[in-house]
Short mmCIF file of C-alpha atoms and ligand atoms in Angstrom, two decimals:
data_model
loop_
_atom_site.label_atom_id
_atom_site.label_comp_id
_atom_site.label_asym_id
_atom_site.label_seq_id
_atom_site.Cartn_x
_atom_site.Cartn_y
_atom_site.Cartn_z
CA MET A 1 102.93 193.91 -117.03
CA LYS A 2 105.68 196.13 -115.67
CA PHE A 3 107.69 198.41 -117.96
CA PHE A 4 111.41 198.72 -117.29
CA ILE A 5 113.87 200.77 -119.33
CA ASP A 6 117.03 199.00 -120.52
CA THR A 7 119.67 201.72 -120.40
CA ALA A 8 122.25 203.40 -118.18
CA ASP A 9 121.72 206.79 -119.83
CA LEU A 10 120.35 209.19 -117.20
CA ASN A 11 118.65 211.45 -119.78
CA GLU A 12 116.82 208.49 -121.30
CA ILE A 13 115.77 207.29 -117.86
CA ARG A 14 114.57 210.80 -116.95
CA GLU A 15 112.57 211.01 -120.19
CA ALA A 16 110.95 207.60 -119.69
CA ALA A 17 110.25 208.28 -116.00
CA ALA A 18 108.48 211.51 -116.92
CA LEU A 19 105.81 209.44 -118.69
CA GLY A 20 104.74 208.14 -115.28
CA VAL A 21 104.48 204.50 -116.36
CA LEU A 22 108.04 203.36 -115.71
CA ASP A 23 108.43 200.60 -113.11
CA GLY A 24 112.17 199.99 -113.06
CA VAL A 25 115.53 199.99 -114.84
CA THR A 26 117.91 197.35 -116.11
CA THR A 27 121.55 197.98 -116.91
CA ASN A 28 124.40 195.76 -118.01
CA PRO A 29 128.15 196.30 -118.43
CA SER A 30 127.73 197.14 -122.14
CA LEU A 31 125.10 199.79 -121.36
CA MET A 32 127.26 201.24 -118.56
CA ALA A 33 130.20 201.47 -121.01
CA LYS A 34 127.96 203.08 -123.67
CA ALA A 35 126.85 205.70 -121.13
CA GLY A 36 130.50 206.41 -120.30
CA VAL A 37 130.01 205.74 -116.59
CA THR A 38 133.10 206.26 -114.47
CA ASP A 39 131.72 206.31 -110.92
CA PHE A 40 129.48 203.24 -110.69
CA ARG A 41 128.12 203.78 -107.16
CA THR A 42 127.10 207.38 -107.81
CA HIS A 43 125.58 206.44 -111.15
CA TYR A 44 123.44 203.63 -109.71
CA LEU A 45 122.37 205.97 -106.91
CA ARG A 46 121.30 208.62 -109.43
CA ILE A 47 119.25 206.02 -111.33
CA CYS A 48 117.58 204.89 -108.10
CA GLU A 49 116.68 208.50 -107.31
CA LEU A 50 115.03 208.90 -110.74
CA VAL A 51 112.86 205.78 -110.68
CA ASP A 52 110.87 204.29 -107.83
CA GLY A 53 111.33 200.62 -108.69
CA ASP A 54 113.89 197.86 -108.98
CA VAL A 55 117.19 198.83 -110.63
CA SER A 56 119.33 195.95 -111.90
CA ALA A 57 123.07 196.38 -111.39
CA GLU A 58 125.17 193.63 -112.94
CA VAL A 59 128.17 191.96 -111.32
CA ILE A 60 131.27 191.45 -113.43
CA SER A 61 132.84 188.71 -111.32
CA THR A 62 132.44 185.16 -112.58
CA ASP A 63 133.57 183.33 -109.44
CA TYR A 64 131.32 182.57 -106.46
CA GLU A 65 133.22 184.62 -103.88
CA GLY A 66 133.59 187.57 -106.25
CA ILE A 67 129.88 187.59 -107.12
CA LEU A 68 128.98 187.49 -103.42
CA ARG A 69 131.37 190.33 -102.66
CA GLU A 70 130.05 192.50 -105.49
CA GLY A 71 126.41 191.69 -104.77
CA ARG A 72 126.71 192.51 -101.07
CA ASP A 73 128.43 195.77 -101.96
CA LEU A 74 125.89 196.78 -104.64
CA ILE A 75 122.91 196.43 -102.30
CA THR A 76 124.41 198.99 -99.92
CA ILE A 77 123.89 201.69 -102.59
CA HIS A 78 120.08 201.76 -102.40
CA PRO A 79 117.26 199.42 -101.29
CA ASN A 80 115.98 199.21 -104.89
CA ILE A 81 119.21 197.71 -106.22
CA THR A 82 118.65 194.26 -107.68
CA VAL A 83 121.79 192.27 -108.28
CA LYS A 84 122.06 190.99 -111.84
CA ILE A 85 123.94 187.70 -112.02
CA PRO A 86 124.72 185.67 -115.16
CA MET A 87 123.40 182.15 -115.64
CA ILE A 88 126.67 180.32 -115.02
CA ARG A 89 127.53 177.61 -112.48
CA GLU A 90 129.16 180.02 -110.01
CA GLY A 91 126.28 182.43 -110.56
CA VAL A 92 123.68 179.85 -109.59
CA LYS A 93 125.56 179.07 -106.37
CA ALA A 94 125.80 182.80 -105.60
CA ILE A 95 122.08 183.33 -106.34
CA ARG A 96 121.22 180.64 -103.77
CA THR A 97 123.42 182.27 -101.10
CA LEU A 98 122.41 185.88 -101.75
CA ALA A 99 118.70 185.06 -102.10
CA ALA A 100 118.85 183.35 -98.68
CA GLU A 101 120.20 186.65 -97.32
CA GLY A 102 117.18 188.46 -98.80
CA VAL A 103 119.00 190.00 -101.77
CA LYS A 104 116.85 190.58 -104.88
CA ILE A 105 118.42 188.82 -107.86
CA ASN A 106 117.88 189.18 -111.60
CA CYS A 107 119.42 186.17 -113.34
CA THR A 108 120.54 187.29 -116.78
CA LEU A 109 121.62 185.77 -120.10
CA ILE A 110 118.83 183.18 -120.10
CA PHE A 111 118.47 181.43 -123.45
CA ASN A 112 116.49 178.29 -122.64
CA PRO A 113 113.61 177.45 -120.30
CA ILE A 114 115.60 175.06 -118.12
CA GLN A 115 118.09 177.80 -117.30
CA ALA A 116 115.10 179.86 -116.13
CA LEU A 117 113.86 176.97 -113.98
CA VAL A 118 117.29 176.59 -112.36
CA ALA A 119 117.50 180.32 -111.62
CA ALA A 120 114.03 180.26 -110.10
CA LYS A 121 114.88 177.24 -107.92
CA ALA A 122 118.01 179.04 -106.73
CA GLY A 123 115.82 181.93 -105.56
CA ALA A 124 116.04 184.63 -108.25
CA LYS A 125 113.34 187.31 -108.12
CA TYR A 126 113.61 187.76 -111.91
CA VAL A 127 114.84 185.74 -114.86
CA SER A 128 115.91 187.63 -117.98
CA PRO A 129 115.35 185.71 -121.21
CA PHE A 130 116.94 187.50 -124.20
CA ILE A 131 114.35 187.43 -126.98
CA GLY A 132 116.07 189.54 -129.66
CA ARG A 133 119.39 187.72 -129.48
CA LEU A 134 117.61 184.38 -130.07
CA ASP A 135 115.78 185.90 -133.06
CA ASP A 136 119.19 187.11 -134.30
CA ILE A 137 120.45 183.51 -134.56
CA GLY A 138 117.31 182.28 -136.31
CA GLN A 139 115.48 180.94 -133.24
CA ASP A 140 112.08 181.98 -131.92
CA GLY A 141 112.76 184.26 -128.96
CA MET A 142 109.09 184.56 -128.06
CA GLN A 143 108.72 180.77 -127.75
CA LEU A 144 111.13 181.01 -124.84
CA ILE A 145 108.78 183.39 -123.01
CA HIS A 146 105.83 181.04 -123.62
CA ASP A 147 107.80 178.01 -122.39
CA ILE A 148 109.01 179.72 -119.21
CA ARG A 149 105.48 180.99 -118.51
CA ASP A 150 104.11 177.43 -118.84
CA ILE A 151 106.79 175.95 -116.59
CA PHE A 152 106.43 178.63 -113.90
CA ASP A 153 102.63 178.26 -113.97
CA ASN A 154 102.88 174.45 -113.78
CA TYR A 155 104.70 174.72 -110.46
CA GLY A 156 103.35 177.97 -109.04
CA ILE A 157 106.82 179.55 -109.29
CA GLU A 158 106.72 183.22 -108.30
CA THR A 159 109.95 184.27 -110.00
CA GLN A 160 109.09 187.01 -112.48
CA ILE A 161 109.79 186.71 -116.18
CA LEU A 162 111.64 189.85 -117.24
CA ALA A 163 111.73 189.79 -121.04
CA ALA A 164 114.96 191.40 -122.27
CA SER A 165 116.66 192.12 -125.59
CA VAL A 166 113.37 193.57 -126.79
CA ARG A 167 113.80 195.21 -130.18
CA HIS A 168 110.36 196.49 -131.26
CA ASN A 169 106.80 196.82 -130.13
CA GLN A 170 105.69 193.54 -131.72
CA HIS A 171 107.92 191.86 -129.12
CA LEU A 172 106.14 193.93 -126.52
CA LEU A 173 102.69 192.90 -127.69
CA ALA A 174 103.73 189.25 -127.85
CA CYS A 175 105.17 189.48 -124.32
CA ALA A 176 101.93 190.94 -122.97
CA LEU A 177 99.93 188.16 -124.65
CA ALA A 178 102.34 185.51 -123.36
CA GLY A 179 102.05 186.72 -119.76
CA SER A 180 105.54 188.12 -119.27
CA ASP A 181 105.65 189.86 -115.86
CA VAL A 182 108.08 192.57 -116.93
CA VAL A 183 109.47 193.85 -120.22
CA THR A 184 112.67 195.86 -120.30
CA MET A 185 113.19 197.92 -123.43
CA PRO A 186 115.22 200.75 -124.89
CA LEU A 187 113.72 204.25 -125.02
CA SER A 188 112.98 203.81 -128.75
CA VAL A 189 110.60 200.93 -127.96
CA ILE A 190 109.01 202.89 -125.10
CA ASP A 191 108.35 205.71 -127.60
CA SER A 192 106.93 203.25 -130.12
CA MET A 193 104.34 202.11 -127.53
CA ILE A 194 102.68 205.49 -127.77
CA LYS A 195 102.97 206.32 -131.43
CA HIS A 196 100.58 205.36 -134.21
CA PRO A 197 100.32 207.20 -137.56
CA LEU A 198 96.51 207.20 -137.35
CA THR A 199 96.69 208.80 -133.89
CA ASP A 200 98.90 211.57 -135.32
CA SER A 201 96.81 212.15 -138.47
CA GLY A 202 93.57 211.92 -136.45
CA LEU A 203 94.82 214.54 -134.01
CA GLN A 204 95.92 216.83 -136.85
CA LYS A 205 92.39 216.63 -138.30
CA PHE A 206 90.73 217.33 -134.93
CA LEU A 207 92.95 220.38 -134.40
CA ALA A 208 92.42 221.65 -137.96
CA ASP A 209 88.64 221.28 -137.63
CA HIS A 210 88.68 223.06 -134.29
CA ALA A 211 90.73 225.93 -135.77
CA LYS A 212 88.28 226.19 -138.69
CA LEU A 213 85.32 226.33 -136.32
CA THR A 214 87.02 228.98 -134.19
CA GLU A 215 87.61 231.10 -137.31
CA GLN A 216 83.96 230.71 -138.36
CA LEU A 217 82.73 231.75 -134.89
CA LYS A 218 85.06 234.77 -134.91
CA SER A 219 83.75 235.97 -138.27
CA LYS A 220 80.09 235.85 -137.14
O1 G3P B 301 119.93 194.13 -120.73
C1 G3P B 301 120.02 192.96 -121.46
C2 G3P B 301 119.37 192.99 -122.84
O2 G3P B 301 118.17 193.68 -122.80
C3 G3P B 301 120.28 193.36 -123.96
O3 G3P B 301 119.61 193.58 -125.15
O4 G3P B 301 119.59 194.49 -127.45
O5 G3P B 301 121.78 194.03 -126.31
O6 G3P B 301 120.33 192.16 -127.09
P1 G3P B 301 120.38 193.57 -126.57
#
């Protein structure tokens, strides 16, 4: 399972990349606004220079021609740019056209399995089901990952499931068990993958015992 970071914050991306297990980055207009980005091209280029993997850059047009124009422009920034297109009628048409040109597409805002099937048929490289936002409205976000996995496996569909709106590491565990291809997560969830209180207390004990032994050896 690939690990992507879901942020436009360069410091967070740098920190996650330093771990050596980061496979890509996803951004969206809200994350770009939160990071206070003013020069989009330069910012995407910086991200691509930090991480050797696909970087999703989202279009803001909602009409077919506009999405094509933005998508074709975004891919000139760096070969790793993946064009993120929303699951809307004009988006599906644009995915078909851009995918035929060889553009990598991440179809976003997926909330049911049939939307994922449509995006895959149109030629998307990734579909992004939003787990946390379904949980937020009282639905089972993880069931969506299971259903898409079943459908894609039924038909040998190679489009990758990119689980998004991941809020905690139980989502992450469930995604790994469900066979999600990619999980994109905020830095807080990346940190939580590593941490366990028993790891910390166990390490403290090892270090304390080692220090005690060193003292004993010194006094001999
Ligand atoms: O990038 C899309 C998705 O991951 C957003 O997550 O937390 O805003 O629902 P969230």
